[in-house]
Coordinates of C-alpha atoms in Angstrom, one line a residue:
M1362 CA 9.0 -27.6 24.0
L1363 CA 9.0 -30.4 21.5
N1364 CA 9.3 -33.7 23.1
N1365 CA 12.1 -35.3 20.5
S1366 CA 15.9 -35.5 21.3
L1367 CA 16.4 -34.7 17.5
S1368 CA 15.3 -30.9 17.1
P1369 CA 13.8 -30.6 13.9
S1370 CA 15.3 -27.4 11.7
V1371 CA 13.1 -24.4 10.6
A1372 CA 14.2 -22.1 8.0
I1373 CA 12.7 -18.6 8.4
I1374 CA 13.0 -16.6 5.4
G1375 CA 12.7 -12.8 6.1
G1376 CA 14.4 -10.8 8.8
G1377 CA 11.7 -8.1 9.7
P1378 CA 9.6 -8.3 12.7
A1379 CA 7.3 -11.1 11.9
G1380 CA 10.3 -13.3 10.7
L1381 CA 12.1 -12.5 13.8
M1382 CA 9.0 -13.0 16.1
A1383 CA 8.4 -16.4 14.4
A1384 CA 12.4 -17.3 15.3
E1385 CA 12.1 -16.5 19.1
V1386 CA 8.8 -18.5 19.2
L1387 CA 10.5 -21.5 17.7
S1388 CA 14.3 -21.4 19.3
H1389 CA 12.5 -21.0 22.7
A1390 CA 10.9 -24.3 22.2
G1391 CA 14.2 -26.1 21.5
V1392 CA 13.8 -25.8 17.3
K1393 CA 17.2 -25.3 15.4
V1394 CA 16.2 -21.8 13.5
D1395 CA 18.1 -20.5 10.4
L1396 CA 17.0 -17.1 9.4
Y1397 CA 17.5 -15.8 5.9
D1398 CA 17.7 -12.5 4.7
A1399 CA 18.4 -11.2 1.2
M1400 CA 20.1 -8.0 2.5
P1401 CA 23.4 -7.4 4.1
S1402 CA 21.6 -6.9 7.5
V1403 CA 18.3 -7.8 9.1
G1404 CA 15.3 -5.1 10.3
R1405 CA 16.2 -2.5 7.6
K1406 CA 12.7 -1.3 7.2
F1407 CA 11.9 -1.7 10.9
L1408 CA 15.0 0.6 11.2
M1409 CA 13.5 3.0 8.9
A1410 CA 10.2 3.1 10.5
G1411 CA 11.8 4.2 13.7
K1412 CA 13.8 7.1 12.2
G1413 CA 11.5 9.6 13.4
G1414 CA 10.3 7.9 16.7
L1415 CA 9.5 3.9 16.8
N1416 CA 5.5 3.8 16.9
I1417 CA 5.4 0.1 18.0
S1418 CA 1.4 0.1 18.8
H1419 CA -1.6 2.1 19.8
A1420 CA -3.2 2.5 23.3
E1421 CA -6.6 2.9 22.6
A1422 CA -9.6 0.4 23.5
F1423 CA -9.0 -3.1 22.2
D1424 CA -12.3 -3.3 19.9
V1425 CA -11.3 0.4 18.6
F1426 CA -8.0 -1.0 18.0
L1427 CA -9.3 -4.2 15.9
S1428 CA -11.6 -1.8 14.1
R1429 CA -8.5 -0.4 12.4
Y1430 CA -8.1 -3.7 10.5
A1431 CA -11.2 -3.1 8.9
Q1432 CA -12.5 -6.3 6.6
R1433 CA -9.4 -8.5 8.0
R1434 CA -10.5 -7.8 11.7
D1435 CA -12.0 -11.2 12.1
V1436 CA -9.0 -13.3 11.0
L1437 CA -6.3 -11.0 12.6
E1438 CA -8.4 -11.0 16.1
P1439 CA -7.4 -14.3 17.3
M1440 CA -3.4 -13.3 16.8
L1441 CA -4.2 -9.6 18.3
T1442 CA -5.7 -11.1 20.9
D1443 CA -3.1 -13.6 22.0
F1444 CA -0.2 -10.7 21.6
S1445 CA -2.0 -7.6 22.3
P1446 CA -0.6 -4.0 22.2
E1447 CA -0.2 -4.6 25.9
A1448 CA 1.4 -8.1 25.5
L1449 CA 3.8 -6.1 22.8
R1450 CA 4.6 -3.4 25.4
A1451 CA 5.5 -6.2 28.3
W1452 CA 7.7 -8.1 25.4
V1453 CA 9.4 -4.6 25.0
K1454 CA 10.0 -4.4 28.6
E1455 CA 11.6 -7.9 28.9
L1456 CA 14.1 -6.6 26.4
G1457 CA 15.1 -3.9 28.8
F1458 CA 13.3 -0.7 27.6
D1459 CA 10.2 1.2 28.9
T1460 CA 7.5 2.4 26.9
F1461 CA 5.3 5.4 26.9
V1462 CA 1.9 6.4 25.4
G1463 CA 1.9 9.8 23.3
S1464 CA -0.8 12.4 23.0
S1465 CA -2.2 10.9 20.4
G1466 CA -2.4 7.3 21.9
R1467 CA 0.7 6.1 20.2
V1468 CA 2.8 3.6 22.0
F1469 CA 6.4 4.3 21.9
P1470 CA 9.7 2.9 23.5
T1471 CA 11.5 5.4 25.5
E1472 CA 14.4 5.2 23.5
M1473 CA 12.1 6.1 20.6
K1474 CA 14.9 4.7 18.0
A1475 CA 14.4 1.4 16.6
A1476 CA 18.1 0.6 16.8
P1477 CA 18.6 -0.4 20.4
L1478 CA 15.7 -2.6 20.6
L1479 CA 16.8 -4.2 17.3
R1480 CA 20.4 -5.1 18.8
A1481 CA 18.9 -6.2 22.0
W1482 CA 16.5 -8.8 20.3
L1483 CA 19.1 -10.1 18.0
Q1484 CA 21.4 -10.9 20.8
R1485 CA 18.5 -12.5 22.6
L1486 CA 17.8 -14.4 19.7
R1487 CA 21.4 -15.5 19.3
R1488 CA 21.7 -16.5 22.7
T1489 CA 18.9 -19.1 22.1
G1490 CA 20.4 -20.6 19.0
V1491 CA 19.0 -18.8 16.3
C1492 CA 21.4 -18.5 13.1
V1493 CA 21.1 -15.8 10.7
H1494 CA 22.2 -15.7 7.3
V1495 CA 22.3 -12.4 5.3
R1496 CA 22.7 -11.9 1.2
H1497 CA 20.6 -14.7 1.0
Q1498 CA 18.1 -14.3 -1.8
W1499 CA 15.3 -16.9 -1.9
L1500 CA 14.6 -18.1 -5.2
G1501 CA 12.0 -20.7 -4.5
W1502 CA 12.2 -24.7 -4.6
A1503 CA 14.4 -27.0 -6.1
D1504 CA 12.9 -30.2 -7.6
D1505 CA 14.0 -32.2 -4.6
G1506 CA 11.9 -29.8 -2.5
T1507 CA 14.9 -27.8 -0.6
L1508 CA 15.2 -24.1 -0.6
R1509 CA 17.2 -22.6 -3.2
F1510 CA 19.1 -19.3 -2.5
T1511 CA 22.1 -17.2 -4.2
T1512 CA 24.3 -16.2 -1.9
P1513 CA 27.9 -14.6 -2.1
N1514 CA 29.3 -18.0 -2.9
G1515 CA 27.0 -19.0 -5.4
E1516 CA 23.8 -20.8 -5.1
Q1517 CA 22.7 -22.8 -2.1
H1518 CA 20.1 -25.7 -1.5
I1519 CA 18.9 -25.9 2.2
H1520 CA 17.0 -28.5 3.9
A1521 CA 14.2 -27.8 6.6
D1522 CA 11.6 -29.5 8.1
A1523 CA 9.2 -26.5 8.2
V1524 CA 9.4 -22.8 6.5
V1525 CA 8.1 -19.5 7.7
L1526 CA 8.1 -16.9 4.8
A1527 CA 8.1 -13.7 6.1
L1528 CA 9.1 -11.8 3.1
G1529 CA 7.0 -8.2 3.6
G1530 CA 5.0 -6.5 1.1
G1531 CA 5.8 -4.7 -1.9
S1532 CA 7.0 -0.9 -0.7
W1533 CA 10.2 0.2 -0.1
A1534 CA 12.4 -2.4 -2.3
R1535 CA 15.7 -0.8 -1.4
L1536 CA 14.8 -1.9 2.3
G1537 CA 14.1 -5.4 1.0
S1538 CA 10.2 -5.7 0.5
T1539 CA 10.4 -6.3 -3.3
G1540 CA 7.4 -8.6 -3.8
A1541 CA 9.5 -11.0 -5.7
W1542 CA 7.8 -13.9 -3.8
V1543 CA 4.8 -13.2 -5.6
D1544 CA 5.5 -15.2 -8.6
L1545 CA 7.2 -17.7 -6.6
L1546 CA 4.3 -18.7 -4.6
R1547 CA 1.7 -18.3 -7.3
H1548 CA 3.8 -20.6 -9.6
R1549 CA 3.1 -23.3 -6.7
G1550 CA -0.7 -22.5 -6.9
V1551 CA -1.2 -20.1 -3.9
E1552 CA -4.0 -17.7 -4.1
I1553 CA -2.6 -14.1 -3.9
A1554 CA -4.6 -11.0 -3.8
P1555 CA -2.6 -8.3 -6.1
L1556 CA -0.4 -5.7 -4.1
K1557 CA -1.5 -2.2 -3.8
P1558 CA 0.0 0.7 -2.3
A1559 CA -1.4 1.7 1.1
N1560 CA -0.6 4.2 3.5
C1561 CA 0.2 6.3 0.4
G1562 CA 0.4 9.8 -1.0
F1563 CA -1.6 10.4 -4.4
N1564 CA -1.3 12.9 -7.3
A1565 CA -3.3 15.8 -8.1
A1566 CA -2.8 18.1 -11.1
W1567 CA -0.7 21.3 -9.3
S1568 CA 0.1 24.0 -11.8
E1569 CA 4.2 24.6 -12.0
H1570 CA 3.8 27.8 -10.3
F1571 CA 2.0 26.2 -7.2
S1572 CA 4.0 22.8 -7.0
S1573 CA 7.6 24.8 -7.3
R1574 CA 6.4 27.4 -4.2
F1575 CA 4.8 25.0 -2.0
A1576 CA 6.0 21.3 -2.2
G1577 CA 7.1 20.1 0.9
Q1578 CA 4.8 22.7 2.7
P1579 CA 2.6 21.3 5.8
L1580 CA -1.3 22.2 6.1
K1581 CA -1.5 21.9 9.9
S1582 CA -4.8 21.3 11.7
V1583 CA -7.1 20.6 8.8
S1584 CA -9.8 18.4 8.3
V1585 CA -10.3 16.1 5.4
S1586 CA -13.7 14.7 4.3
F1587 CA -14.4 11.8 1.7
D1588 CA -17.7 10.3 1.7
A1589 CA -18.6 9.4 5.3
F1590 CA -14.7 9.6 6.3
Q1591 CA -13.8 13.0 8.0
Q1592 CA -10.6 13.2 10.1
R1593 CA -8.8 16.2 11.4
G1594 CA -5.0 16.1 11.2
D1595 CA -2.0 17.2 9.2
L1596 CA -1.0 16.7 5.5
V1597 CA 1.9 17.8 3.4
V1598 CA 1.5 19.2 -0.3
T1599 CA 4.2 17.6 -2.5
A1600 CA 5.5 18.1 -5.8
T1601 CA 3.1 15.9 -7.2
G1602 CA -0.1 15.9 -4.9
V1603 CA -0.5 15.2 -1.3
E1604 CA 0.6 12.8 1.6
G1605 CA 0.7 12.8 5.5
G1606 CA -0.8 11.3 8.2
V1607 CA -4.7 11.9 7.5
I1608 CA -4.1 11.3 3.8
Y1609 CA -2.6 7.9 5.0
T1610 CA -5.6 7.0 6.9
A1611 CA -7.8 7.7 4.3
S1612 CA -5.7 6.0 1.6
A1613 CA -7.7 2.4 1.2
L1614 CA -10.9 4.4 0.6
L1615 CA -9.1 6.8 -1.8
R1616 CA -7.2 4.6 -3.8
D1617 CA -10.2 2.2 -4.5
R1618 CA -12.3 4.9 -5.5
C1619 CA -9.2 6.1 -7.8
A1620 CA -9.4 2.6 -9.3
A1621 CA -13.2 2.3 -9.6
A1622 CA -13.7 6.2 -10.8
G1623 CA -10.5 7.3 -12.2
A1624 CA -10.2 9.9 -9.7
A1625 CA -11.2 10.6 -5.8
V1626 CA -12.4 14.0 -4.7
I1627 CA -11.2 15.3 -1.1
H1628 CA -12.9 17.9 0.6
L1629 CA -10.4 20.1 3.0
D1630 CA -11.8 22.6 5.6
L1631 CA -9.1 25.1 6.2
L1632 CA -10.4 26.4 9.2
P1633 CA -12.2 23.6 11.1
D1634 CA -12.6 25.3 14.5
K1635 CA -14.4 28.1 12.7
P1636 CA -18.1 27.7 11.3
L1637 CA -19.3 28.6 8.1
S1638 CA -21.2 31.6 9.4
V1639 CA -18.2 33.1 11.0
V1640 CA -16.2 32.7 8.1
I1641 CA -18.5 34.5 6.0
D1642 CA -19.1 37.0 8.4
K1643 CA -15.2 37.9 8.8
L1644 CA -15.0 37.9 5.1
A1645 CA -18.0 40.3 4.6
Q1646 CA -16.1 42.8 6.8
P1647 CA -15.1 45.8 5.0
R1648 CA -11.5 45.3 3.5
G1649 CA -10.7 48.9 2.1
K1650 CA -8.0 49.0 -0.1
D1651 CA -6.7 45.8 1.1
S1652 CA -6.0 42.9 -1.5
M1653 CA -8.2 39.6 -0.9
A1654 CA -5.1 37.9 0.1
N1655 CA -4.5 40.5 2.8
H1656 CA -7.9 40.2 3.7
L1657 CA -7.6 36.9 4.3
R1658 CA -4.6 37.3 6.5
K1659 CA -5.7 40.1 8.4
R1660 CA -9.2 38.6 9.2
L1661 CA -9.0 34.8 9.3
G1662 CA -5.2 34.4 9.5
I1663 CA -5.0 32.2 5.9
T1664 CA -1.5 32.7 4.8
G1665 CA 1.0 30.4 2.9
V1666 CA 0.0 27.3 1.4
K1667 CA -3.4 27.7 2.5
A1668 CA -4.0 30.9 0.8
G1669 CA -1.9 29.3 -2.1
L1670 CA -4.3 26.4 -2.3
L1671 CA -7.2 28.7 -2.7
R1672 CA -5.5 30.7 -5.3
E1673 CA -4.7 27.3 -7.2
L1674 CA -7.9 25.9 -7.0
L1675 CA -10.6 28.8 -7.3
T1676 CA -11.1 31.2 -10.2
V1677 CA -10.3 34.9 -9.9
D1678 CA -13.9 35.6 -9.7
E1679 CA -14.4 32.9 -7.3
F1680 CA -11.6 33.9 -5.0
N1681 CA -12.9 37.5 -4.8
D1682 CA -16.6 36.4 -4.1
T1683 CA -17.1 36.4 -0.4
E1684 CA -19.3 33.5 -0.2
K1685 CA -17.8 31.2 -2.7
L1686 CA -14.5 31.7 -1.0
A1687 CA -15.8 31.4 2.5
T1688 CA -17.5 28.1 1.4
A1689 CA -14.3 27.0 -0.5
I1690 CA -12.2 27.7 2.8
K1691 CA -14.7 25.0 4.4
A1692 CA -15.0 22.5 1.7
L1693 CA -12.0 23.1 -0.7
P1694 CA -12.4 20.1 -3.5
I1695 CA -9.1 18.8 -4.2
K1696 CA -9.3 15.9 -7.2
L1697 CA -6.9 13.2 -6.4
L1698 CA -5.8 11.2 -9.6
A1699 CA -4.1 8.2 -8.6
P1700 CA -1.9 6.6 -5.4
R1701 CA 1.4 7.2 -5.7
P1702 CA 3.8 4.3 -7.1
M1703 CA 3.9 1.4 -4.6
D1704 CA 7.6 1.5 -4.0
E1705 CA 6.9 5.1 -2.4
A1706 CA 4.2 3.6 -0.3
I1707 CA 4.9 2.8 3.8
S1708 CA 3.2 -0.5 3.4
T1709 CA 0.8 -2.6 0.8
A1710 CA -2.1 -4.1 0.8
G1711 CA -2.7 -7.4 -0.9
G1712 CA -0.9 -10.7 -0.6
V1713 CA -1.4 -14.4 0.5
T1714 CA -5.0 -14.7 1.1
F1715 CA -6.3 -16.1 4.3
E1716 CA -8.2 -18.5 2.4
A1717 CA -5.0 -20.0 1.4
M1718 CA -4.1 -21.0 4.7
N1719 CA -5.1 -22.7 7.4
A1720 CA -6.1 -21.6 10.9
H1721 CA -2.3 -21.8 11.7
L1722 CA -1.0 -19.8 8.8
M1723 CA 0.4 -22.8 7.1
L1724 CA -0.5 -22.9 3.2
R1725 CA -2.9 -25.3 2.5
D1726 CA -1.4 -26.7 -0.9
L1727 CA 2.5 -26.6 0.5
A1728 CA 2.4 -28.7 3.8
G1729 CA 4.9 -27.2 6.5
V1730 CA 5.3 -23.6 4.7
F1731 CA 3.9 -21.1 6.7
C1732 CA 3.4 -17.2 6.0
A1733 CA 3.2 -14.0 8.3
G1734 CA 4.0 -10.3 8.4
E1735 CA 3.2 -7.7 5.7
M1736 CA 2.9 -10.6 2.7
L1737 CA -0.4 -11.5 4.1
D1738 CA -3.6 -10.1 2.8
W1739 CA -4.5 -7.1 5.1
E1740 CA -3.7 -3.7 5.7
A1741 CA -3.9 -1.0 8.2
P1742 CA -3.4 2.8 8.8
T1743 CA -0.1 4.0 10.6
G1744 CA -0.2 4.5 14.6
G1745 CA 1.6 1.5 15.4
Y1746 CA -1.2 -1.1 13.9
L1747 CA 1.0 -2.5 11.2
L1748 CA 4.1 -3.2 13.5
T1749 CA 1.5 -4.9 15.8
A1750 CA 0.0 -7.1 13.5
C1751 CA 3.2 -8.1 12.0
F1752 CA 4.8 -9.1 15.4
A1753 CA 1.2 -10.8 16.5
S1754 CA 1.1 -12.9 12.8
G1755 CA 5.0 -13.8 13.2
K1756 CA 4.2 -15.4 16.6
A1757 CA 1.0 -17.2 15.3
A1758 CA 3.1 -18.5 12.3
G1759 CA 5.9 -19.8 14.9
E1760 CA 3.4 -21.3 17.1
G1761 CA 1.7 -22.9 14.0
V1762 CA 5.1 -24.4 13.2
L1763 CA 5.4 -26.1 16.8
T1764 CA 1.8 -27.4 16.2
W1765 CA 2.3 -29.0 13.2
L1766 CA 5.7 -30.6 13.8
E1767 CA 4.6 -32.1 16.8
K1768 CA 1.6 -33.5 14.9
D1769 CA 4.2 -34.9 12.4
R1770 CA 6.1 -36.5 14.7
N1771 CA 3.2 -38.2 16.7
E1772 CA 1.9 -39.3 13.4
N1773 CA 5.3 -40.7 12.6
A1774 CA 5.7 -42.1 15.9
K1775 CA 2.3 -44.4 15.3
K1776 CA 4.2 -46.0 12.4
Y1777 CA 6.6 -47.6 14.1

């Protein structure tokens, strides 16, 4: 708790998990908090994330959990240690909701949806004095240092003793993550890594026949290989290419290869439970008057989109050659041309670099301005990792503000 009878005021810009968590930390410490969001209501992307079941975190061993953040593991580790997956589950429990671990290790609230959790959280924040201002689009700073907002009542200028920016990345602009803050911060000299799609689908050169027939069809229990990456899971054929869980997990590698080489080639094992020798033996059995398509169905159970992929990507001669067909079933090459547009991605990579901030997430060139959440330069696969790091960085930013305000007050007190 700040030891001063006059409470400072902090403006938080962005009403996603990171901004709301910063608001919680600050309001509990007795700070006056005003939270601004450009949308008509807060937490819109959070609510969208919970539509199919709110995956808030992951229950794997902590060292494995940390490894999901790849190159940003070291800078995120202190925040994730302070607000770990276990701490996040305890926090959800304090809001009145139990959690459970799914078969894949993913953690969900028993309610599954985000809306009840968000409602309870906002009610608690309002009880601690947090004032939420919606339809307030941040425009940067005025010449006198105040914050500029467009509002339903025209432009307003707001003074704050400190600012937390939690403006999200650049995906799902219709939910508020527009990336418009990039130019505002670059104009102030803040180093920002270019925003890029993450957890995204990729384009492939499907024929019109294949695309129209199989778009939206899932490929269940396949294995995807790319360089040293290999993972079993599901993916979905789209009208323009592929997307889905296992593709999202590999998306950073695939995106970077596409950028460097113009394309990335994955290999798809359509029957990961069967070794190549078994597939060859099955296909080598007499097929009589059956077509190769019927032979595939009877001997190996390959039908639908899996059979369609083989037809799409193999020549007629390859499709009717037992060994070449068997090899393709176990390692079907699919050329991915480019990631889908950033606005379609689940999340984005890039953002405010950690070198541009101190250990408390305050911008080195803008005293009293802190950043948190997806607008920072990190990325992670789906599976609860994104949300956990957003919560953790929001908490870290809020605590950073408290440290800075206390230091600032102590220094001012010494002057008098």
